[in-house]
């Protein structure tokens, strides 16, 4: 196993956050330095039995100044409201991995689409060259795969804003698919959120590549960009000239184009054609993968769960699980992609995001009914009535998720689609969007199997 943490030898280390990544960090450090004394920090008490020769630091009681520590390995998602106090000692798996393997890495971020785009890219590259790995926000800590990386390995890294927030290195190819209002409960301002995303390219050099959505060029122009710019037009708004573009079913890149028909992929919707287009650029322009090979690999790719996932048809109604949807744009794209939506289930944790775009869309959307659940129920209902949505679409405020799904099953007409695409986070009722999607599927199938 390659030692990429030699800088911590004889240093005092704290691992902050003992979730999956924190445990992974502990295991890697101990594999290199089995006798090193470590401190584990978390806001809740943890069982220290699996962690011999370690101290516990209760961040709820003691705070996070971490006086006396040389390095702080922070897990993603833990908010730091005064980073200037610890910034010189703050590091992470992502930071250390990019320092060692940044030139091998294809880092993909964006408010929406990063999981689909990165998992598809991994599938395409893995079929082309087995020396390919997939790590990051998909749920695989990068330290778990260090022993599989050599100078030729292609690393596909799905990068969340939380993983990028404090990094000082960027991947060789950095992708920002799109930027929408998200995670403001953590970042407070949109500017802070965008700054975190920008780190996927802001520390590149001139030999690197940055792929940016044309819609976000002006927003991201305030951040340094040394890498070669590749522009991408998602075709969801105004069509503008770009290196990667989508027109109809055709994806075009500088040295070719490919038509993607319905039989070529299980991915649906124009937003997914854009995701495919970004991967097509990387495959064709960087790896010289032929169109025939690309098409064959694309056809064998299976979409991730809870992303416009077809649950099944029961009683003449077809159900789709798009629990990953936590913003307006993703819900709008889902409705447009599927068409024939009879009932749309919306709502969840209220993070204060702006729902005006969704309300405006619903004034013309061909939908029969809207079912509202979660903390956002009252705010969404009031906004939709203000826009006059209720004059053409029936609105059912159900609050509770199970009651909402049962109401949707009751009211959706035969031959129509019932779509869960909440445009809200799941954390008011569920651990994460995956659990919400699983519960939706269970409730849909209950009594139908």
Short mmCIF file of C-alpha atoms in Angstrom, two decimals:
data_model
loop_
_atom_site.label_atom_id
_atom_site.label_comp_id
_atom_site.label_asym_id
_atom_site.label_seq_id
_atom_site.Cartn_x
_atom_site.Cartn_y
_atom_site.Cartn_z
CA UNK A 1 0.00 0.00 0.00
CA UNK A 2 1.42 3.37 -1.06
CA UNK A 3 2.06 5.81 1.77
CA UNK A 4 0.55 9.14 0.77
CA UNK A 5 0.40 10.45 4.34
CA UNK A 6 4.09 10.48 5.26
CA UNK A 7 3.66 14.13 6.26
CA UNK A 8 1.77 13.07 9.41
CA UNK A 9 4.61 10.98 10.84
CA UNK A 10 5.37 12.05 14.41
CA UNK A 11 2.48 14.52 14.28
CA UNK A 12 -0.56 14.86 16.48
CA UNK A 13 -3.66 13.92 14.47
CA UNK A 14 -7.41 14.30 15.02
CA UNK A 15 -9.99 12.62 12.78
CA UNK A 16 -13.09 14.80 12.81
CA UNK A 17 -16.30 12.92 12.02
CA UNK A 18 -16.54 9.17 12.50
CA UNK A 19 -18.90 8.22 9.72
CA UNK A 20 -17.86 6.11 6.75
CA UNK A 21 -15.02 8.41 5.67
CA UNK A 22 -13.73 8.93 9.20
CA UNK A 23 -13.56 5.17 9.75
CA UNK A 24 -11.79 4.80 6.40
CA UNK A 25 -9.26 7.49 7.40
CA UNK A 26 -8.62 5.73 10.72
CA UNK A 27 -8.08 2.37 9.00
CA UNK A 28 -5.65 3.82 6.45
CA UNK A 29 -3.58 5.73 9.02
CA UNK A 30 -3.38 2.66 11.24
CA UNK A 31 -2.32 0.48 8.28
CA UNK A 32 0.72 2.74 7.80
CA UNK A 33 1.35 3.75 11.40
CA UNK A 34 -0.08 0.97 13.60
CA UNK A 35 1.26 2.46 16.82
CA UNK A 36 0.24 6.08 16.21
CA UNK A 37 -1.93 7.60 18.91
CA UNK A 38 -5.01 9.24 17.38
CA UNK A 39 -7.87 11.42 18.58
CA UNK A 40 -11.35 10.83 17.19
CA UNK A 41 -13.77 13.75 17.23
CA UNK A 42 -17.53 13.75 16.83
CA UNK A 43 -20.57 15.61 18.09
CA UNK A 44 -22.06 12.39 19.44
CA UNK A 45 -20.61 9.71 21.68
CA UNK A 46 -19.05 6.77 19.84
CA UNK A 47 -18.08 3.27 20.90
CA UNK A 48 -14.30 3.39 21.27
CA UNK A 49 -13.86 -0.39 21.47
CA UNK A 50 -12.76 -0.73 17.80
CA UNK A 51 -10.27 2.13 18.23
CA UNK A 52 -7.47 1.09 20.62
CA UNK A 53 -4.99 3.74 21.78
CA UNK A 54 -7.31 6.56 20.77
CA UNK A 55 -8.87 9.47 22.64
CA UNK A 56 -12.36 10.85 22.06
CA UNK A 57 -12.98 14.57 21.56
CA UNK A 58 -16.61 15.65 22.04
CA UNK A 59 -17.02 18.59 19.66
CA UNK A 60 -20.38 19.43 21.17
CA UNK A 61 -18.89 19.98 24.58
CA UNK A 62 -15.32 21.04 23.77
CA UNK A 63 -15.72 22.94 20.50
CA UNK A 64 -13.54 22.60 17.41
CA UNK A 65 -10.45 24.70 18.00
CA UNK A 66 -8.47 21.47 18.38
CA UNK A 67 -5.61 23.23 20.14
CA UNK A 68 -2.33 21.33 19.96
CA UNK A 69 -3.14 19.20 16.91
CA UNK A 70 -0.90 19.37 13.85
CA UNK A 71 -3.47 18.07 11.32
CA UNK A 72 -7.24 17.78 11.34
CA UNK A 73 -8.75 15.20 8.95
CA UNK A 74 -12.30 16.49 8.48
CA UNK A 75 -15.10 14.38 7.00
CA UNK A 76 -17.37 16.02 4.38
CA UNK A 77 -20.55 17.78 5.44
CA UNK A 78 -19.38 18.96 8.87
CA UNK A 79 -19.91 22.74 8.93
CA UNK A 80 -17.00 25.01 9.84
CA UNK A 81 -18.26 28.48 10.69
CA UNK A 82 -14.85 29.98 11.58
CA UNK A 83 -12.40 28.16 9.29
CA UNK A 84 -9.70 30.79 9.69
CA UNK A 85 -8.99 29.39 13.17
CA UNK A 86 -8.01 25.95 11.85
CA UNK A 87 -7.54 26.34 8.09
CA UNK A 88 -3.76 25.82 8.14
CA UNK A 89 -4.19 22.46 9.87
CA UNK A 90 -7.33 21.32 8.05
CA UNK A 91 -7.10 18.47 5.55
CA UNK A 92 -9.23 15.60 4.23
CA UNK A 93 -9.12 12.40 2.23
CA UNK A 94 -10.00 14.37 -0.91
CA UNK A 95 -7.19 16.88 -0.33
CA UNK A 96 -4.56 14.21 0.30
CA UNK A 97 -5.73 12.01 -2.58
CA UNK A 98 -5.66 14.89 -5.08
CA UNK A 99 -2.19 15.89 -3.90
CA UNK A 100 -0.94 12.40 -4.78
CA UNK A 101 -3.16 11.42 -7.73
CA UNK A 102 -4.70 14.62 -9.08
CA UNK A 103 -3.15 14.06 -12.54
CA UNK A 104 -4.96 10.69 -12.76
CA UNK A 105 -8.30 12.09 -11.68
CA UNK A 106 -11.49 13.06 -13.49
CA UNK A 107 -13.46 15.07 -10.92
CA UNK A 108 -17.16 15.57 -11.60
CA UNK A 109 -19.35 17.91 -9.59
CA UNK A 110 -22.53 19.92 -10.09
CA UNK A 111 -25.79 20.48 -8.27
CA UNK A 112 -27.51 17.75 -10.26
CA UNK A 113 -26.35 14.90 -12.47
CA UNK A 114 -22.95 14.22 -10.94
CA UNK A 115 -23.79 10.70 -9.76
CA UNK A 116 -25.20 9.65 -13.13
CA UNK A 117 -22.41 11.32 -15.11
CA UNK A 118 -19.59 9.95 -12.95
CA UNK A 119 -20.99 6.41 -12.70
CA UNK A 120 -21.57 6.36 -16.46
CA UNK A 121 -18.03 7.65 -17.11
CA UNK A 122 -16.62 4.94 -14.87
CA UNK A 123 -18.63 2.31 -16.74
CA UNK A 124 -17.42 3.59 -20.12
CA UNK A 125 -13.75 3.88 -19.12
CA UNK A 126 -13.73 0.58 -17.21
CA UNK A 127 -14.97 -1.22 -20.34
CA UNK A 128 -12.18 0.47 -22.29
CA UNK A 129 -9.38 -0.12 -19.74
CA UNK A 130 -9.75 -2.25 -16.64
CA UNK A 131 -7.26 -0.01 -14.80
CA UNK A 132 -10.05 2.37 -13.75
CA UNK A 133 -11.53 3.05 -10.32
CA UNK A 134 -14.55 4.97 -9.02
CA UNK A 135 -14.48 6.84 -5.68
CA UNK A 136 -15.98 9.76 -3.84
CA UNK A 137 -19.45 11.00 -3.08
CA UNK A 138 -20.96 7.83 -4.54
CA UNK A 139 -20.12 6.30 -1.15
CA UNK A 140 -16.61 4.93 -1.67
CA UNK A 141 -13.93 6.73 0.39
CA UNK A 142 -10.90 7.32 -1.83
CA UNK A 143 -8.47 6.01 0.84
CA UNK A 144 -10.10 2.57 0.41
CA UNK A 145 -8.69 2.35 -3.13
CA UNK A 146 -5.18 3.74 -2.75
CA UNK A 147 -3.57 0.34 -3.22
CA UNK A 148 -5.29 0.02 -6.62
CA UNK A 149 -3.89 3.27 -8.06
CA UNK A 150 -0.75 3.51 -10.19
CA UNK A 151 0.48 6.12 -12.65
CA UNK A 152 -1.78 4.74 -15.40
CA UNK A 153 -4.96 4.40 -13.38
CA UNK A 154 -7.94 6.51 -14.44
CA UNK A 155 -9.71 7.73 -11.32
CA UNK A 156 -13.34 8.82 -11.69
CA UNK A 157 -14.13 10.91 -8.61
CA UNK A 158 -17.66 12.08 -7.91
CA UNK A 159 -17.06 15.26 -5.89
CA UNK A 160 -19.61 16.90 -3.63
CA UNK A 161 -19.40 20.53 -2.57
CA UNK A 162 -18.56 19.30 0.93
CA UNK A 163 -15.58 17.29 -0.32
CA UNK A 164 -14.36 20.28 -2.31
CA UNK A 165 -14.97 22.99 0.29
CA UNK A 166 -11.43 23.28 1.69
CA UNK A 167 -9.24 21.51 -0.89
CA UNK A 168 -6.11 23.20 -2.26
CA UNK A 169 -5.62 20.85 -5.23
CA UNK A 170 -7.80 20.13 -8.26
CA UNK A 171 -8.18 17.10 -10.54
CA UNK A 172 -6.62 16.94 -14.01
CA UNK A 173 -10.09 17.16 -15.55
CA UNK A 174 -12.59 19.13 -13.49
CA UNK A 175 -16.27 19.23 -14.46
CA UNK A 176 -19.00 21.53 -13.15
CA UNK A 177 -22.21 20.22 -14.74
CA UNK A 178 -24.49 22.96 -13.43
CA UNK A 179 -25.14 25.27 -10.49
CA UNK A 180 -28.51 25.69 -8.78
CA UNK A 181 -29.58 26.85 -5.34
CA UNK A 182 -28.76 24.00 -2.95
CA UNK A 183 -27.28 23.20 0.50
CA UNK A 184 -27.95 26.70 1.82
CA UNK A 185 -28.62 25.20 5.25
CA UNK A 186 -24.89 24.43 5.28
CA UNK A 187 -23.39 27.30 3.27
CA UNK A 188 -25.87 30.06 4.22
CA UNK A 189 -25.15 31.97 0.98
CA UNK A 190 -25.11 30.86 -2.65
CA UNK A 191 -21.70 32.49 -3.01
CA UNK A 192 -20.19 30.15 -0.41
CA UNK A 193 -21.72 27.13 -2.14
CA UNK A 194 -20.40 28.17 -5.57
CA UNK A 195 -16.94 28.88 -4.16
CA UNK A 196 -16.78 25.33 -2.81
CA UNK A 197 -17.74 23.92 -6.21
CA UNK A 198 -15.14 26.08 -7.96
CA UNK A 199 -12.30 24.23 -6.23
CA UNK A 200 -12.75 21.41 -8.75
CA UNK A 201 -10.81 23.66 -11.16
CA UNK A 202 -9.41 26.69 -9.30
CA UNK A 203 -6.12 24.96 -8.42
CA UNK A 204 -5.46 23.50 -11.88
CA UNK A 205 -2.49 24.34 -14.09
CA UNK A 206 -2.33 24.95 -17.83
CA UNK A 207 -2.00 21.23 -18.63
CA UNK A 208 -5.39 20.50 -17.05
CA UNK A 209 -8.92 20.73 -18.46
CA UNK A 210 -12.03 22.36 -17.00
CA UNK A 211 -15.49 21.61 -18.43
CA UNK A 212 -18.12 24.21 -17.55
CA UNK A 213 -21.78 24.69 -18.41
CA UNK A 214 -22.15 27.84 -20.53
CA UNK A 215 -24.96 28.97 -18.21
CA UNK A 216 -22.47 29.19 -15.34
CA UNK A 217 -19.50 30.83 -17.08
CA UNK A 218 -20.27 34.32 -15.81
CA UNK A 219 -20.96 33.08 -12.28
CA UNK A 220 -17.67 31.17 -12.13
CA UNK A 221 -15.57 33.85 -13.84
CA UNK A 222 -14.52 35.35 -10.49
CA UNK A 223 -12.56 32.21 -9.62
CA UNK A 224 -9.09 31.49 -11.05
CA UNK A 225 -9.00 29.18 -14.05
CA UNK A 226 -5.65 28.06 -15.47
CA UNK A 227 -6.85 24.85 -17.10
CA UNK A 228 -7.98 24.72 -20.73
CA UNK A 229 -11.66 25.66 -20.85
CA UNK A 230 -14.15 23.34 -22.55
CA UNK A 231 -17.66 24.78 -22.73
CA UNK A 232 -20.85 22.72 -22.58
CA UNK A 233 -24.40 23.70 -23.46
CA UNK A 234 -27.07 21.59 -21.78
CA UNK A 235 -29.79 22.62 -24.23
CA UNK A 236 -32.21 23.23 -21.36
CA UNK A 237 -32.18 26.97 -21.82
CA UNK A 238 -30.85 29.22 -24.56
CA UNK A 239 -28.76 27.31 -27.10
CA UNK A 240 -25.34 28.92 -27.45
CA UNK A 241 -22.20 27.78 -29.30
CA UNK A 242 -20.22 25.33 -27.16
CA UNK A 243 -17.57 22.62 -27.40
CA UNK A 244 -20.12 20.10 -26.11
CA UNK A 245 -23.69 20.63 -27.29
CA UNK A 246 -27.00 18.80 -27.48
CA UNK A 247 -29.44 19.29 -30.35
CA UNK A 248 -32.37 16.93 -30.56
CA UNK A 249 -30.87 13.48 -29.99
CA UNK A 250 -27.43 14.46 -31.29
CA UNK A 251 -24.42 15.18 -29.09
CA UNK A 252 -21.62 17.15 -30.75
CA UNK A 253 -18.01 17.60 -29.59
CA UNK A 254 -15.05 19.24 -31.40
CA UNK A 255 -14.03 16.13 -33.34
CA UNK A 256 -17.29 14.34 -33.94
CA UNK A 257 -20.92 13.78 -33.09
CA UNK A 258 -23.15 10.87 -32.13
CA UNK A 259 -26.90 10.35 -32.28
CA UNK A 260 -28.36 8.83 -29.12
CA UNK A 261 -31.68 7.09 -29.73
CA UNK A 262 -34.06 5.66 -27.14
CA UNK A 263 -32.78 2.14 -27.74
CA UNK A 264 -29.17 3.17 -27.06
CA UNK A 265 -29.59 3.96 -23.37
CA UNK A 266 -31.86 3.50 -20.36
CA UNK A 267 -31.29 7.16 -19.41
CA UNK A 268 -34.22 9.41 -20.28
CA UNK A 269 -34.54 13.15 -20.75
CA UNK A 270 -32.58 15.96 -22.33
CA UNK A 271 -30.67 16.58 -19.10
CA UNK A 272 -29.29 13.05 -19.37
CA UNK A 273 -28.29 13.64 -23.00
CA UNK A 274 -26.20 16.50 -21.64
CA UNK A 275 -24.63 14.20 -19.03
CA UNK A 276 -23.91 11.67 -21.78
CA UNK A 277 -22.39 14.47 -23.87
CA UNK A 278 -19.87 15.40 -21.18
CA UNK A 279 -18.79 11.76 -20.95
CA UNK A 280 -18.70 11.44 -24.74
CA UNK A 281 -16.27 14.37 -24.87
CA UNK A 282 -13.94 12.74 -22.31
CA UNK A 283 -14.12 9.36 -24.03
CA UNK A 284 -13.60 10.64 -27.56
CA UNK A 285 -11.31 13.62 -27.10
CA UNK A 286 -9.10 12.31 -24.28
CA UNK A 287 -9.21 8.51 -24.65
CA UNK A 288 -9.91 8.27 -28.39
CA UNK A 289 -12.72 5.76 -27.79
CA UNK A 290 -14.60 4.98 -31.01
CA UNK A 291 -18.30 5.74 -31.44
CA UNK A 292 -19.07 2.03 -31.79
CA UNK A 293 -17.34 1.21 -28.51
CA UNK A 294 -18.99 4.17 -26.79
CA UNK A 295 -22.46 3.16 -28.02
CA UNK A 296 -21.99 -0.47 -26.96
CA UNK A 297 -20.87 0.50 -23.45
CA UNK A 298 -23.63 3.09 -23.13
CA UNK A 299 -26.27 0.47 -23.95
CA UNK A 300 -25.04 -1.81 -21.14
CA UNK A 301 -25.13 0.93 -18.48
CA UNK A 302 -27.89 0.66 -15.90
CA UNK A 303 -29.09 3.86 -14.17
CA UNK A 304 -28.54 4.35 -10.46
CA UNK A 305 -31.41 3.82 -8.06
CA UNK A 306 -33.84 6.67 -7.25
CA UNK A 307 -32.95 8.67 -10.37
CA UNK A 308 -36.05 8.53 -12.58
CA UNK A 309 -36.16 4.84 -11.69
CA UNK A 310 -39.17 2.98 -13.05
CA UNK A 311 -40.76 1.14 -10.12
CA UNK A 312 -43.39 -0.70 -12.17
CA UNK A 313 -46.96 -0.54 -13.44
CA UNK A 314 -49.74 -1.42 -11.01
CA UNK A 315 -53.44 -1.04 -11.69
CA UNK A 316 -52.66 0.65 -14.97
CA UNK A 317 -50.53 3.36 -13.26
CA UNK A 318 -46.76 3.53 -13.86
CA UNK A 319 -44.69 4.70 -10.90
CA UNK A 320 -41.33 6.48 -11.08
CA UNK A 321 -38.95 7.08 -8.18
CA UNK A 322 -36.90 10.28 -8.56
CA UNK A 323 -36.15 10.70 -4.86
CA UNK A 324 -32.73 12.19 -5.73
CA UNK A 325 -34.63 15.34 -6.75
CA UNK A 326 -33.96 18.04 -4.16
CA UNK A 327 -34.27 21.23 -6.25
CA UNK A 328 -36.81 22.79 -8.63
CA UNK A 329 -34.83 22.13 -11.80
CA UNK A 330 -34.60 18.38 -11.20
CA UNK A 331 -38.37 18.08 -10.65
CA UNK A 332 -39.07 20.16 -13.76
CA UNK A 333 -36.68 18.03 -15.83
CA UNK A 334 -38.30 14.83 -14.54
CA UNK A 335 -41.78 15.94 -15.57
CA UNK A 336 -40.55 17.07 -18.99
CA UNK A 337 -38.56 13.88 -19.54
CA UNK A 338 -41.39 11.49 -18.77
CA UNK A 339 -44.47 13.31 -20.02
CA UNK A 340 -47.95 11.89 -19.23
CA UNK A 341 -47.54 12.61 -15.51
CA UNK A 342 -50.88 12.30 -13.74
CA UNK A 343 -49.69 12.89 -10.18
CA UNK A 344 -46.54 14.63 -8.95
CA UNK A 345 -45.44 14.13 -5.32
CA UNK A 346 -43.54 17.15 -4.00
CA UNK A 347 -42.06 18.25 -0.69
CA UNK A 348 -39.71 17.46 2.15
CA UNK A 349 -37.33 19.37 4.38
CA UNK A 350 -37.72 23.15 4.14
CA UNK A 351 -34.27 24.65 3.55
CA UNK A 352 -35.69 27.98 2.44
CA UNK A 353 -34.91 27.55 -1.27
CA UNK A 354 -36.85 29.55 -3.86
CA UNK A 355 -39.73 27.60 -5.44
CA UNK A 356 -40.93 30.32 -7.81
CA UNK A 357 -39.46 28.63 -10.91
CA UNK A 358 -41.31 25.43 -10.05
CA UNK A 359 -44.55 27.29 -9.43
CA UNK A 360 -44.21 29.10 -12.77
CA UNK A 361 -43.59 25.79 -14.55
CA UNK A 362 -46.67 24.23 -12.96
CA UNK A 363 -48.90 26.99 -14.36
CA UNK A 364 -48.55 25.33 -17.79
CA UNK A 365 -47.53 21.75 -16.98
CA UNK A 366 -49.88 18.99 -18.13
CA UNK A 367 -50.36 17.39 -14.70
CA UNK A 368 -53.65 16.34 -13.11
CA UNK A 369 -52.74 16.40 -9.42
CA UNK A 370 -50.03 17.47 -6.98
CA UNK A 371 -49.54 15.73 -3.64
CA UNK A 372 -47.60 17.72 -1.02
CA UNK A 373 -45.67 16.13 1.85
CA UNK A 374 -43.15 17.19 4.49
CA UNK A 375 -42.13 20.51 6.03
CA UNK A 376 -42.54 22.39 2.75
CA UNK A 377 -46.25 21.51 2.45
CA UNK A 378 -47.73 24.81 3.62
CA UNK A 379 -45.17 27.02 1.86
CA UNK A 380 -45.53 25.16 -1.44
CA UNK A 381 -49.32 25.13 -1.22
CA UNK A 382 -49.50 28.88 -0.54
CA UNK A 383 -47.07 29.67 -3.37
CA UNK A 384 -48.84 27.43 -5.88
CA UNK A 385 -52.20 29.01 -5.03
CA UNK A 386 -50.64 32.47 -5.37
CA UNK A 387 -49.55 31.52 -8.89
CA UNK A 388 -52.99 30.09 -9.68
CA UNK A 389 -51.70 26.53 -10.09
CA UNK A 390 -54.74 25.24 -8.17
CA UNK A 391 -57.05 26.59 -10.88
CA UNK A 392 -55.87 23.87 -13.27
CA UNK A 393 -54.17 21.22 -11.06
CA UNK A 394 -55.72 19.66 -7.96
CA UNK A 395 -53.50 20.11 -4.90
CA UNK A 396 -53.60 17.65 -2.00
CA UNK A 397 -51.68 18.72 1.15
CA UNK A 398 -50.97 15.42 2.92
CA UNK A 399 -47.98 16.34 5.11
CA UNK A 400 -47.14 12.72 5.98
CA UNK A 401 -45.20 10.73 3.39
CA UNK A 402 -47.16 7.48 3.69
CA UNK A 403 -50.49 9.30 3.45
CA UNK A 404 -49.20 11.21 0.45
CA UNK A 405 -48.23 8.06 -1.43
CA UNK A 406 -51.57 6.42 -0.61
CA UNK A 407 -53.41 9.52 -1.87
CA UNK A 408 -51.34 9.46 -5.06
CA UNK A 409 -52.21 5.79 -5.63
CA UNK A 410 -55.88 6.63 -5.11
CA UNK A 411 -56.12 9.60 -7.49
CA UNK A 412 -53.76 8.79 -10.37
CA UNK A 413 -55.75 7.85 -13.46
CA UNK A 414 -55.14 4.57 -15.26
CA UNK A 415 -52.68 4.99 -18.11
CA UNK A 416 -50.89 7.86 -16.34
CA UNK A 417 -47.61 8.21 -14.41
CA UNK A 418 -47.26 8.80 -10.68
CA UNK A 419 -43.92 10.55 -10.12
CA UNK A 420 -42.03 11.12 -6.89
CA UNK A 421 -39.73 14.05 -7.66
CA UNK A 422 -39.86 16.05 -4.41
CA UNK A 423 -37.75 19.16 -5.22
CA UNK A 424 -36.80 19.06 -1.54
CA UNK A 425 -34.37 17.34 0.78
CA UNK A 426 -35.43 14.19 2.63
CA UNK A 427 -34.00 14.98 6.06
CA UNK A 428 -37.26 16.05 7.71
CA UNK A 429 -38.57 12.48 7.53
CA UNK A 430 -35.73 10.21 6.33
CA UNK A 431 -32.03 9.57 6.83
CA UNK A 432 -31.37 10.34 3.15
CA UNK A 433 -32.98 10.33 -0.28
CA UNK A 434 -32.19 6.63 -0.74
CA UNK A 435 -34.30 5.69 2.29
CA UNK A 436 -37.09 7.97 1.02
CA UNK A 437 -36.99 6.28 -2.37
CA UNK A 438 -36.98 2.81 -0.82
CA UNK A 439 -40.02 3.73 1.27
CA UNK A 440 -41.82 5.08 -1.79
CA UNK A 441 -41.20 1.85 -3.65
CA UNK A 442 -42.34 -0.22 -0.67
CA UNK A 443 -45.58 1.77 -0.35
CA UNK A 444 -46.24 1.59 -4.09
CA UNK A 445 -45.77 -2.17 -4.18
CA UNK A 446 -47.68 -2.79 -0.97
CA UNK A 447 -50.78 -4.77 -1.95
CA UNK A 448 -49.74 -4.86 -5.59
CA UNK A 449 -47.34 -7.81 -5.51
#
